[in-house]
CSV table of C-alpha atoms and ligand atoms in Angstrom, one decimal:
chain,number,residue,atom,x,y,z
A,189,UNK,CA,-56.5,15.6,-12.2
A,190,UNK,CA,-59.7,13.7,-13.2
A,191,UNK,CA,-59.8,10.3,-11.5
A,192,UNK,CA,-60.1,8.5,-14.8
A,193,UNK,CA,-56.9,10.2,-16.1
A,194,UNK,CA,-54.8,8.9,-13.3
A,195,UNK,CA,-52.3,6.4,-14.4
A,196,UNK,CA,-53.0,3.1,-12.7
A,197,UNK,CA,-49.7,1.6,-12.0
A,198,UNK,CA,-48.5,-0.7,-9.3
A,199,UNK,CA,-47.0,1.4,-6.6
A,200,UNK,CA,-43.4,0.7,-5.7
A,201,UNK,CA,-42.4,-0.6,-2.2
A,202,UNK,CA,-40.6,2.0,-0.1
A,203,UNK,CA,-38.3,-0.7,1.4
A,204,UNK,CA,-34.7,-0.6,0.2
A,205,UNK,CA,-33.2,-3.4,-1.8
A,206,UNK,CA,-33.0,-6.7,0.2
A,207,UNK,CA,-30.1,-6.7,2.6
A,208,UNK,CA,-29.1,-3.1,2.2
A,209,UNK,CA,-30.0,-0.1,4.5
A,210,UNK,CA,-31.4,3.3,4.3
A,211,UNK,CA,-30.0,5.7,6.8
A,212,UNK,CA,-32.5,8.3,8.0
A,213,UNK,CA,-30.7,11.2,9.9
A,214,UNK,CA,-30.8,9.5,13.3
A,215,UNK,CA,-29.3,6.2,12.0
A,216,UNK,CA,-26.9,8.2,9.8
A,217,UNK,CA,-25.8,10.2,12.9
A,218,UNK,CA,-24.9,6.9,14.6
A,219,UNK,CA,-23.0,5.7,11.5
A,220,UNK,CA,-21.1,9.0,11.4
A,221,UNK,CA,-20.2,8.6,15.1
A,222,UNK,CA,-18.8,5.1,14.3
A,223,UNK,CA,-16.7,6.7,11.4
A,224,UNK,CA,-15.6,9.6,13.5
A,225,UNK,CA,-14.4,7.3,16.4
A,226,UNK,CA,-12.6,5.0,13.9
A,227,UNK,CA,-10.8,8.0,12.3
A,228,UNK,CA,-9.9,9.7,15.6
A,229,UNK,CA,-8.2,6.4,16.9
A,230,UNK,CA,-6.3,5.3,13.9
A,231,UNK,CA,-5.1,8.8,12.9
A,232,UNK,CA,-3.6,9.2,16.3
A,233,UNK,CA,-1.3,6.2,15.5
A,234,UNK,CA,-0.3,7.7,12.1
A,235,UNK,CA,-2.7,6.0,9.7
A,236,UNK,CA,-3.8,8.0,6.7
A,237,UNK,CA,-7.0,7.7,4.8
A,238,UNK,CA,-7.2,6.4,1.1
A,239,UNK,CA,-10.2,5.6,-1.1
A,240,UNK,CA,-10.9,3.7,-4.3
A,241,UNK,CA,-13.8,2.9,-6.5
A,242,UNK,CA,-16.5,0.3,-5.4
A,243,UNK,CA,-16.0,-1.4,-8.8
A,244,UNK,CA,-13.1,-3.7,-9.5
A,245,UNK,CA,-12.3,-6.2,-12.3
A,246,UNK,CA,-13.6,-9.6,-11.1
A,247,UNK,CA,-10.2,-11.3,-11.7
A,248,UNK,CA,-8.9,-9.5,-8.6
A,249,UNK,CA,-10.8,-11.8,-6.4
A,250,UNK,CA,-10.1,-15.0,-8.3
A,251,UNK,CA,-7.4,-16.9,-6.6
A,252,UNK,CA,-7.7,-20.5,-7.8
A,253,UNK,CA,-8.2,-23.2,-5.4
A,254,UNK,CA,-8.4,-21.0,-2.4
A,255,UNK,CA,-10.7,-21.0,0.6
A,256,UNK,CA,-12.2,-17.7,-0.7
A,257,UNK,CA,-13.4,-19.4,-3.8
A,258,UNK,CA,-16.8,-19.5,-2.1
A,259,UNK,CA,-16.6,-15.8,-1.7
A,260,UNK,CA,-15.9,-15.2,-5.4
A,261,UNK,CA,-18.3,-17.6,-6.8
A,262,UNK,CA,-21.2,-17.2,-4.6
A,263,UNK,CA,-20.9,-14.1,-2.6
A,264,UNK,CA,-20.1,-11.4,-4.9
A,265,UNK,CA,-22.2,-9.0,-7.0
A,266,UNK,CA,-20.6,-9.5,-10.3
A,267,UNK,CA,-21.9,-8.3,-13.7
A,268,UNK,CA,-20.7,-7.9,-17.3
A,269,UNK,CA,-20.4,-4.2,-18.4
A,270,UNK,CA,-21.2,-2.8,-21.9
A,271,UNK,CA,-17.6,-3.4,-23.0
A,272,UNK,CA,-17.9,-7.1,-22.0
A,273,UNK,CA,-15.7,-6.7,-19.0
A,274,UNK,CA,-16.5,-8.7,-15.8
A,275,UNK,CA,-16.9,-6.3,-13.0
A,276,UNK,CA,-17.4,-6.9,-9.1
A,277,UNK,CA,-18.6,-4.6,-6.5
A,278,UNK,CA,-15.8,-5.0,-3.9
A,279,UNK,CA,-16.7,-7.5,-1.1
A,280,UNK,CA,-13.6,-6.4,0.8
A,281,UNK,CA,-10.9,-3.8,0.5
A,282,UNK,CA,-7.7,-6.0,1.1
A,283,UNK,CA,-7.1,-6.8,-2.7
A,284,UNK,CA,-7.8,-3.3,-3.7
A,285,UNK,CA,-5.2,-1.8,-1.2
A,286,UNK,CA,-2.8,-4.4,-2.2
A,287,UNK,CA,-3.2,-3.4,-5.9
A,288,UNK,CA,-2.8,0.3,-5.0
A,289,UNK,CA,0.3,-0.3,-2.9
A,290,UNK,CA,1.9,-2.6,-5.4
A,291,UNK,CA,1.2,0.0,-8.1
A,292,UNK,CA,3.2,2.8,-6.3
A,293,UNK,CA,5.6,0.9,-4.2
A,294,UNK,CA,8.6,2.8,-5.6
A,295,UNK,CA,7.1,6.2,-4.4
A,296,UNK,CA,5.6,5.1,-1.1
A,297,UNK,CA,7.6,5.2,2.2
A,298,UNK,CA,7.5,2.0,4.4
A,299,UNK,CA,6.4,1.1,6.9
A,300,UNK,CA,3.2,2.5,5.4
A,301,UNK,CA,0.2,3.1,7.5
A,302,UNK,CA,-3.2,3.2,5.5
A,303,UNK,CA,-6.8,3.1,6.5
A,304,UNK,CA,-10.1,3.4,4.7
A,305,UNK,CA,-13.8,3.2,5.4
A,306,UNK,CA,-15.2,1.5,2.2
A,307,UNK,CA,-18.7,0.3,1.4
A,308,UNK,CA,-18.6,-3.4,0.7
A,309,UNK,CA,-21.1,-5.8,-0.8
A,310,UNK,CA,-21.5,-9.5,-0.3
A,311,UNK,CA,-24.4,-11.6,-1.5
A,312,UNK,CA,-24.7,-13.4,1.8
A,313,UNK,CA,-27.5,-15.2,3.5
A,314,UNK,CA,-28.7,-12.6,5.9
A,315,UNK,CA,-28.7,-12.8,9.6
A,316,UNK,CA,-28.3,-10.5,12.6
A,317,UNK,CA,-25.0,-8.7,11.9
A,318,UNK,CA,-24.6,-10.0,8.4
A,319,UNK,CA,-25.9,-7.7,5.6
A,320,UNK,CA,-25.4,-7.6,1.9
A,321,UNK,CA,-24.0,-4.0,2.1
A,322,UNK,CA,-21.9,-2.8,5.0
A,323,UNK,CA,-19.2,-0.3,5.8
A,324,UNK,CA,-15.9,-1.6,6.9
A,325,UNK,CA,-12.9,0.1,8.5
A,326,UNK,CA,-9.7,-1.3,6.9
A,327,UNK,CA,-6.5,-0.6,8.9
A,328,UNK,CA,-3.3,-2.0,7.2
A,329,UNK,CA,0.3,-1.8,7.9
A,330,UNK,CA,2.6,-2.5,5.0
A,331,UNK,CA,6.4,-3.1,4.7
A,332,UNK,CA,7.2,-4.7,8.0
A,333,UNK,CA,7.8,-8.3,9.1
A,334,UNK,CA,8.3,-7.3,12.8
A,335,UNK,CA,6.0,-8.8,15.4
A,336,UNK,CA,5.8,-5.3,16.7
A,337,UNK,CA,3.7,-4.5,13.6
A,338,UNK,CA,1.4,-7.4,14.5
A,339,UNK,CA,1.3,-6.0,18.1
A,340,UNK,CA,0.5,-2.5,16.8
A,341,UNK,CA,-2.5,-3.8,14.8
A,342,UNK,CA,-3.8,-5.6,17.8
A,343,UNK,CA,-3.3,-2.5,20.0
A,344,UNK,CA,-5.2,-0.4,17.5
A,345,UNK,CA,-8.1,-3.0,17.6
A,346,UNK,CA,-8.0,-2.8,21.4
A,347,UNK,CA,-7.9,1.0,21.3
A,348,UNK,CA,-10.9,1.3,19.0
A,349,UNK,CA,-13.0,-1.0,21.3
A,350,UNK,CA,-12.1,1.2,24.3
A,351,UNK,CA,-12.9,4.4,22.4
A,352,UNK,CA,-16.4,3.0,21.9
A,353,UNK,CA,-16.8,2.8,25.7
A,354,UNK,CA,-16.0,-0.9,26.0
A,355,UNK,CA,-14.3,-2.3,29.1
A,356,UNK,CA,-12.0,-5.3,29.0
A,357,UNK,CA,-14.7,-7.7,30.1
A,358,UNK,CA,-16.9,-6.7,27.1
A,359,UNK,CA,-14.7,-8.4,24.5
A,360,UNK,CA,-11.8,-10.7,24.0
A,361,UNK,CA,-9.2,-10.7,21.2
A,362,UNK,CA,-8.4,-14.2,20.2
A,363,UNK,CA,-5.1,-14.6,18.4
A,364,UNK,CA,-4.3,-17.7,16.2
A,365,UNK,CA,-1.4,-18.5,14.0
A,366,UNK,CA,-1.6,-19.7,10.5
A,367,UNK,CA,2.0,-20.8,10.4
A,368,UNK,CA,1.3,-23.0,13.5
A,369,UNK,CA,-1.8,-24.5,11.9
A,370,UNK,CA,0.0,-24.9,8.6
A,371,UNK,CA,2.7,-26.8,10.5
A,372,UNK,CA,0.3,-29.0,12.2
A,373,UNK,CA,-1.4,-29.8,8.7
A,374,UNK,CA,1.9,-30.8,7.3
A,375,UNK,CA,2.8,-32.9,10.3
A,376,UNK,CA,-0.5,-34.8,10.0
A,377,UNK,CA,-0.2,-35.1,6.3
A,378,UNK,CA,-3.7,-33.6,5.6
A,379,UNK,CA,-4.8,-33.5,2.1
A,380,UNK,CA,-5.7,-30.1,0.4
A,381,UNK,CA,-9.3,-31.2,0.7
A,382,UNK,CA,-9.1,-32.1,4.4
A,383,UNK,CA,-7.2,-28.9,5.1
A,384,UNK,CA,-10.0,-26.9,3.5
A,385,UNK,CA,-12.6,-28.7,5.5
A,386,UNK,CA,-10.6,-28.2,8.7
A,387,UNK,CA,-10.4,-24.5,8.1
A,388,UNK,CA,-14.1,-24.2,7.4
A,389,UNK,CA,-14.9,-26.2,10.5
A,390,UNK,CA,-12.7,-24.0,12.7
A,391,UNK,CA,-14.2,-20.9,11.2
A,392,UNK,CA,-17.7,-22.2,12.3
A,393,UNK,CA,-16.5,-23.4,15.8
A,394,UNK,CA,-17.9,-20.6,17.8
A,395,UNK,CA,-21.4,-21.1,16.3
A,396,UNK,CA,-21.6,-24.9,17.1
A,397,UNK,CA,-22.0,-27.0,20.2
A,398,UNK,CA,-18.7,-28.4,21.6
A,399,UNK,CA,-19.7,-31.9,21.0
A,400,UNK,CA,-20.6,-31.5,17.3
A,401,UNK,CA,-17.3,-29.8,16.8
A,402,UNK,CA,-15.3,-32.7,18.3
A,403,UNK,CA,-17.2,-35.1,16.1
A,404,UNK,CA,-16.7,-33.2,13.0
A,405,UNK,CA,-12.9,-32.9,14.0
A,406,UNK,CA,-12.5,-36.7,14.6
A,407,UNK,CA,-14.2,-37.2,11.2
A,408,UNK,CA,-11.3,-35.3,9.6
A,409,UNK,CA,-9.0,-37.6,11.8
A,410,UNK,CA,-7.5,-34.5,13.5
A,411,UNK,CA,-6.8,-35.2,17.1
A,412,UNK,CA,-8.4,-32.5,19.2
A,413,UNK,CA,-5.4,-32.6,21.6
A,414,UNK,CA,-2.9,-32.0,18.9
A,415,UNK,CA,-4.9,-28.9,17.8
A,416,UNK,CA,-5.4,-27.3,21.2
A,417,UNK,CA,-2.9,-28.6,23.7
A,418,UNK,CA,0.2,-26.9,22.5
A,419,UNK,CA,2.1,-23.9,23.5
A,420,UNK,CA,1.5,-20.7,21.4
A,421,UNK,CA,4.3,-20.1,18.9
A,422,UNK,CA,7.0,-18.2,20.7
A,423,UNK,CA,6.5,-14.9,18.9
A,424,UNK,CA,2.9,-14.9,19.9
A,425,UNK,CA,3.5,-15.7,23.6
A,426,UNK,CA,6.1,-13.0,23.8
A,427,UNK,CA,3.6,-10.5,22.3
A,428,UNK,CA,0.8,-11.6,24.7
A,429,UNK,CA,3.3,-11.1,27.6
A,430,UNK,CA,4.0,-7.6,26.5
A,431,UNK,CA,0.3,-6.8,26.5
A,432,UNK,CA,-0.1,-8.2,29.9
A,433,UNK,CA,2.9,-6.0,31.1
A,434,UNK,CA,1.1,-3.1,29.6
A,435,UNK,CA,-2.0,-3.9,31.7
A,436,UNK,CA,-4.0,-5.4,28.9
A,437,UNK,CA,-5.5,-8.8,29.8
A,438,UNK,CA,-8.1,-9.6,27.2
A,439,UNK,CA,-5.8,-10.7,24.4
A,440,UNK,CA,-5.3,-14.5,24.4
A,441,UNK,CA,-4.0,-17.4,22.3
A,442,UNK,CA,-6.7,-19.5,20.6
A,443,UNK,CA,-5.3,-22.1,18.0
A,444,UNK,CA,-8.8,-22.5,16.5
A,445,UNK,CA,-8.7,-19.0,15.1
A,446,UNK,CA,-7.7,-19.4,11.5
A,447,UNK,CA,-10.0,-16.9,9.4
A,448,UNK,CA,-11.5,-17.6,6.2
A,449,UNK,CA,-9.3,-15.9,3.6
A,450,UNK,CA,-6.5,-17.8,1.9
A,451,UNK,CA,-4.1,-14.7,1.9
A,452,UNK,CA,-3.3,-14.9,5.7
A,453,UNK,CA,0.0,-16.3,6.4
A,454,UNK,CA,1.0,-15.5,10.0
A,455,UNK,CA,-0.8,-14.2,13.1
A,456,UNK,CA,-4.5,-14.1,12.6
A,457,UNK,CA,-7.0,-12.7,15.2
A,458,UNK,CA,-10.8,-12.3,15.8
A,459,UNK,CA,-12.4,-10.0,18.3
A,460,UNK,CA,-15.4,-11.5,20.1
A,461,UNK,CA,-18.2,-9.8,22.0
A,462,UNK,CA,-18.7,-11.5,25.5
A,463,UNK,CA,-22.3,-10.2,26.0
A,464,UNK,CA,-24.7,-13.2,26.4
A,465,UNK,CA,-27.1,-11.6,23.8
A,466,UNK,CA,-24.6,-10.6,21.3
A,467,UNK,CA,-22.1,-13.5,21.5
A,468,UNK,CA,-20.4,-13.0,18.2
A,469,UNK,CA,-17.3,-12.2,16.2
A,470,UNK,CA,-17.1,-8.5,15.9
A,471,UNK,CA,-14.1,-8.2,13.5
A,472,UNK,CA,-10.9,-9.6,12.6
A,473,UNK,CA,-7.6,-9.7,10.5
A,474,UNK,CA,-4.1,-10.9,10.4
A,475,UNK,CA,-0.8,-10.9,8.6
A,476,UNK,CA,-0.6,-11.7,4.9
A,477,UNK,CA,2.9,-11.7,3.3
A,478,UNK,CA,2.2,-12.6,-0.2
A,479,UNK,CA,-0.8,-10.6,-1.4
A,480,UNK,CA,1.0,-8.1,-3.7
A,481,UNK,CA,2.4,-11.2,-5.6
A,482,UNK,CA,-0.8,-11.0,-7.7
A,483,UNK,CA,0.8,-7.9,-9.2
A,484,UNK,CA,4.6,-8.4,-9.3
A,485,UNK,CA,7.3,-10.7,-8.0
A,486,UNK,CA,8.5,-8.6,-5.1
A,487,UNK,CA,6.7,-9.8,-1.9
A,488,UNK,CA,5.5,-7.0,0.4
A,489,UNK,CA,4.5,-8.0,3.9
A,490,UNK,CA,1.2,-6.6,5.4
A,491,UNK,CA,-0.7,-6.9,8.5
A,492,UNK,CA,-4.3,-5.5,9.2
A,493,UNK,CA,-7.9,-5.9,9.9
A,494,UNK,CA,-11.4,-5.1,8.8
A,495,UNK,CA,-14.1,-4.0,11.0
A,496,UNK,CA,-17.8,-3.7,10.1
A,497,UNK,CA,-20.1,-0.9,11.2
A,498,UNK,CA,-23.1,-3.2,11.9
A,499,UNK,CA,-21.3,-5.6,14.3
A,500,UNK,CA,-19.9,-2.7,16.4
A,501,UNK,CA,-23.4,-1.0,16.3
A,502,UNK,CA,-24.9,-4.1,17.8
A,503,UNK,CA,-22.1,-4.3,20.2
A,504,UNK,CA,-23.0,-0.7,21.4
A,505,UNK,CA,-26.7,-1.3,21.2
A,506,UNK,CA,-26.9,-4.1,23.7
A,507,UNK,CA,-24.9,-2.0,26.1
A,508,UNK,CA,-26.6,1.3,25.6
A,509,UNK,CA,-23.5,2.9,24.3
A,510,UNK,CA,-24.9,4.6,21.2
A,511,UNK,CA,-24.9,8.4,21.9
A,512,UNK,CA,-28.5,9.9,21.7
A,513,UNK,CA,-29.3,11.7,18.6
A,514,UNK,CA,-28.9,15.5,18.6
A,515,UNK,CA,-30.0,17.5,15.5
A,516,UNK,CA,-27.2,19.6,14.1
A,517,UNK,CA,-29.9,22.5,13.9
A,518,UNK,CA,-29.6,24.6,17.0
A,519,UNK,CA,-33.0,26.4,16.8
A,520,UNK,CA,-36.2,26.1,14.9
A,521,UNK,CA,-38.0,29.5,14.2
A,522,UNK,CA,-41.8,29.1,14.1
A,523,UNK,CA,-44.1,32.0,13.1
A,524,UNK,CA,-47.8,32.8,13.4
A,525,UNK,CA,-47.6,34.9,10.2
A,526,UNK,CA,-46.9,33.1,6.9
A,527,UNK,CA,-46.7,36.5,5.1
A,528,UNK,CA,-43.6,37.1,7.2
A,529,UNK,CA,-41.7,34.0,5.7
A,530,UNK,CA,-39.1,36.1,3.7
A,531,UNK,CA,-38.5,38.4,6.7
A,532,UNK,CA,-38.0,35.4,8.8
A,533,UNK,CA,-35.2,34.1,6.5
A,534,UNK,CA,-33.6,37.5,6.8
A,535,UNK,CA,-33.7,37.3,10.6
A,536,UNK,CA,-32.4,33.7,10.5
A,537,UNK,CA,-29.6,34.8,8.1
A,538,UNK,CA,-28.3,37.1,10.8
A,539,UNK,CA,-28.1,34.3,13.3
A,540,UNK,CA,-26.5,31.9,10.7
A,541,UNK,CA,-23.8,34.6,10.0
A,542,UNK,CA,-22.9,34.4,13.6
A,543,UNK,CA,-22.6,30.7,13.6
A,544,UNK,CA,-25.9,29.4,14.7
A,545,UNK,CA,-27.7,26.7,12.7
A,546,UNK,CA,-31.3,27.8,12.0
A,547,UNK,CA,-34.2,26.3,10.3
A,548,UNK,CA,-37.3,28.2,9.6
A,549,UNK,CA,-41.0,27.1,9.3
A,550,UNK,CA,-43.0,28.9,6.5
A,551,UNK,CA,-46.0,29.4,8.9
A,552,UNK,CA,-48.4,27.3,6.8
A,553,UNK,CA,-49.7,25.5,9.8
A,554,UNK,CA,-50.8,26.4,13.4
A,555,UNK,CA,-48.1,27.2,15.8
A,556,UNK,CA,-48.7,24.2,17.9
A,557,UNK,CA,-48.1,22.0,14.8
A,558,UNK,CA,-44.9,23.8,13.9
A,559,UNK,CA,-43.7,23.2,17.4
A,560,UNK,CA,-44.4,19.5,17.0
A,561,UNK,CA,-42.5,19.5,13.8
A,562,UNK,CA,-39.5,21.0,15.6
A,563,UNK,CA,-39.8,18.2,18.3
A,564,UNK,CA,-40.0,15.5,15.6
A,565,UNK,CA,-36.8,16.8,14.1
A,566,UNK,CA,-35.3,16.6,17.7
A,567,UNK,CA,-34.2,20.3,17.5
A,568,UNK,CA,-33.4,21.5,21.0
A,569,UNK,CA,-34.6,25.1,20.8
A,570,UNK,CA,-37.7,26.8,19.5
A,571,UNK,CA,-38.4,30.4,19.0
A,572,UNK,CA,-41.7,31.9,17.9
A,573,UNK,CA,-40.9,34.9,15.8
A,574,UNK,CA,-43.9,37.1,14.7
A,575,UNK,CA,-44.3,40.8,14.1
A,576,UNK,CA,-44.5,41.5,18.0
A,577,UNK,CA,-41.2,39.9,18.7
A,578,UNK,CA,-39.4,41.7,15.9
A,579,UNK,CA,-41.0,45.0,16.9
A,580,UNK,CA,-40.0,44.7,20.5
A,581,UNK,CA,-36.6,43.1,19.8
A,582,UNK,CA,-37.3,40.5,22.6
A,583,UNK,CA,-37.5,36.9,21.9
A,584,UNK,CA,-38.4,33.8,24.1
A,585,UNK,CA,-36.2,30.6,23.3
A,586,UNK,CA,-37.8,27.5,24.6
A,587,UNK,CA,-36.0,24.2,25.1
A,588,UNK,CA,-38.2,21.5,23.6
A,589,UNK,CA,-36.8,18.7,25.9
A,590,UNK,CA,-37.0,20.4,29.3
A,591,UNK,CA,-39.6,23.1,28.7
A,592,UNK,CA,-37.2,25.8,30.0
A,593,UNK,CA,-37.6,29.3,28.7
A,594,UNK,CA,-35.3,32.3,28.4
A,595,UNK,CA,-36.2,35.7,27.2
A,596,UNK,CA,-33.5,37.4,25.2
A,597,UNK,CA,-32.7,40.6,23.3
A,598,UNK,CA,-31.8,40.2,19.6
A,599,UNK,CA,-28.0,40.8,20.1
A,600,UNK,CA,-27.9,38.2,22.9
A,601,UNK,CA,-29.3,35.4,20.6
A,602,UNK,CA,-26.1,34.1,18.9
A,603,UNK,CA,-24.0,33.7,22.1
A,604,UNK,CA,-27.0,32.0,23.8
A,605,UNK,CA,-27.4,29.4,21.2
A,606,UNK,CA,-23.8,28.8,20.7
A,607,UNK,CA,-23.2,28.4,24.5
A,608,UNK,CA,-25.8,25.6,24.6
A,609,UNK,CA,-23.8,23.3,22.4
B,813,HAM,P1,-13.8,-10.4,7.1
B,813,HAM,O1,-13.7,-11.3,8.3
B,813,HAM,O2,-14.3,-11.0,5.9
B,813,HAM,O3,-12.3,-9.9,6.7
B,813,HAM,O4,-14.6,-9.1,7.5
B,813,HAM,C1,-14.1,-8.4,8.5
B,813,HAM,C2,-15.3,-7.7,9.3
B,813,HAM,O5,-16.2,-7.1,8.3
B,813,HAM,C3,-16.2,-8.8,9.9
B,813,HAM,O6,-15.7,-9.3,11.1
B,813,HAM,C4,-17.5,-7.9,10.1
B,813,HAM,O7,-17.2,-6.9,11.1
B,813,HAM,C5,-17.5,-7.1,8.8
B,813,HAM,N1,-18.3,-7.9,7.8
B,813,HAM,C6,-17.9,-8.8,6.9
B,813,HAM,N2,-18.9,-9.3,6.1
B,813,HAM,C7,-20.0,-8.6,6.6
B,813,HAM,C8,-21.4,-8.6,6.2
B,813,HAM,N3,-21.9,-9.4,5.3
B,813,HAM,N4,-22.3,-7.9,6.9
B,813,HAM,C9,-21.8,-7.0,7.9
B,813,HAM,N5,-20.6,-6.9,8.3
B,813,HAM,C10,-19.6,-7.7,7.6
B,813,HAM,C11,-12.0,-9.1,5.6
B,813,HAM,O8,-12.8,-8.5,4.9
B,813,HAM,C12,-10.6,-8.8,5.5
B,813,HAM,N6,-10.3,-8.1,4.2
B,813,HAM,C13,-10.0,-7.9,6.6
B,813,HAM,C14,-8.6,-7.5,6.6
B,813,HAM,C15,-8.1,-6.3,6.3
B,813,HAM,N7,-7.5,-8.3,6.8
B,813,HAM,C16,-6.5,-7.6,6.6
B,813,HAM,N8,-6.7,-6.4,6.4
């Protein structure tokens, strides 16, 4: 094209939209590792996977006068569609799953164990571990009021952490009680406004200096001693004892754990990372006994949690627990003869039919550059295939990490590569 004919437009940036992520294969492999680990733990305990659309009618998130008003008004991606309907990109999955369960409650068997790994969107101020788009494991158990159901949800949370390679000292599960705090609020006669402020303050507690917290608490006329120096509710202390008997020692009572959403009504919990460089809440959840009331008058108890992919990734990163990337391609075929490109595909086809994953180079660059390409792709094995190799029926497989070489006959190749996996 003549230079003067070139369209002079401003080039677009290659960065993704603010607050969302691109996943190149290596990052996507880590994400898939997280998903696989989640799935294997929860399916073992009988949870089955569901999905729904990212789009929901905005009214699903509008509970008037609730603490999640901030979420609805300021933290959602909401737009009006061409049919004048207000639509929201889901900021969380709980209202969706409540809608789904309420919609089919006659057909579903309870207790019902459901899980999902939705993509969620929140228009948040970004910081480490807080994004505008994230994946969130949702594990929910419907139809039981038993504290054994609460305990199961805590055990699932614990089990997931251990499956990621954590030890008990790496994290702590802090359990609070909405009913205990609601009791205290009633006893102290706090107004709705003050209660909201108290919950917001408790939600921020971990992120502020102790002294500042104490001051803010006395500003609300809530005596610190009343808040913290009480025995845990009986059902919680019994549950924690059971965990201790089972040899689990990092689940503790913490009355300051209340969680932000208005729908929680009983046990609530938050899992914290104990690493000094990553001292943060990892995930949390709790019991909600009234959520399906948005849809009908029959209450349906539920308990569950949501766990983001980014917080657990950071947890693993600071501890070197993310498994190193391995290309799914077993072997890369390089060739000194570009005219052999079609023949090379036929040869590769043989290996592929035997179960080996094979990528071919078209031979347009020098052999050395083709090998560099294979190394950039982190493919473990390389074979140079030219007219000589095909004629002799002898091939040299080279491991690109160790430099180790093996000479093999054509019929030995499939077993050789499959045994390396
Ligand atoms: P949540 O505390 O809002 O609860 O979110 C749960 C977890 O999702 C967080 O602890 C974090 O791991 C992840 N998460 C939330 N927002 C972000 C963000 N902006 N960036 C990255 N990760 C994030 C809920 O969503 C409840 N619906 C959970 C639930 C399920 N309760 C009962 N069932």
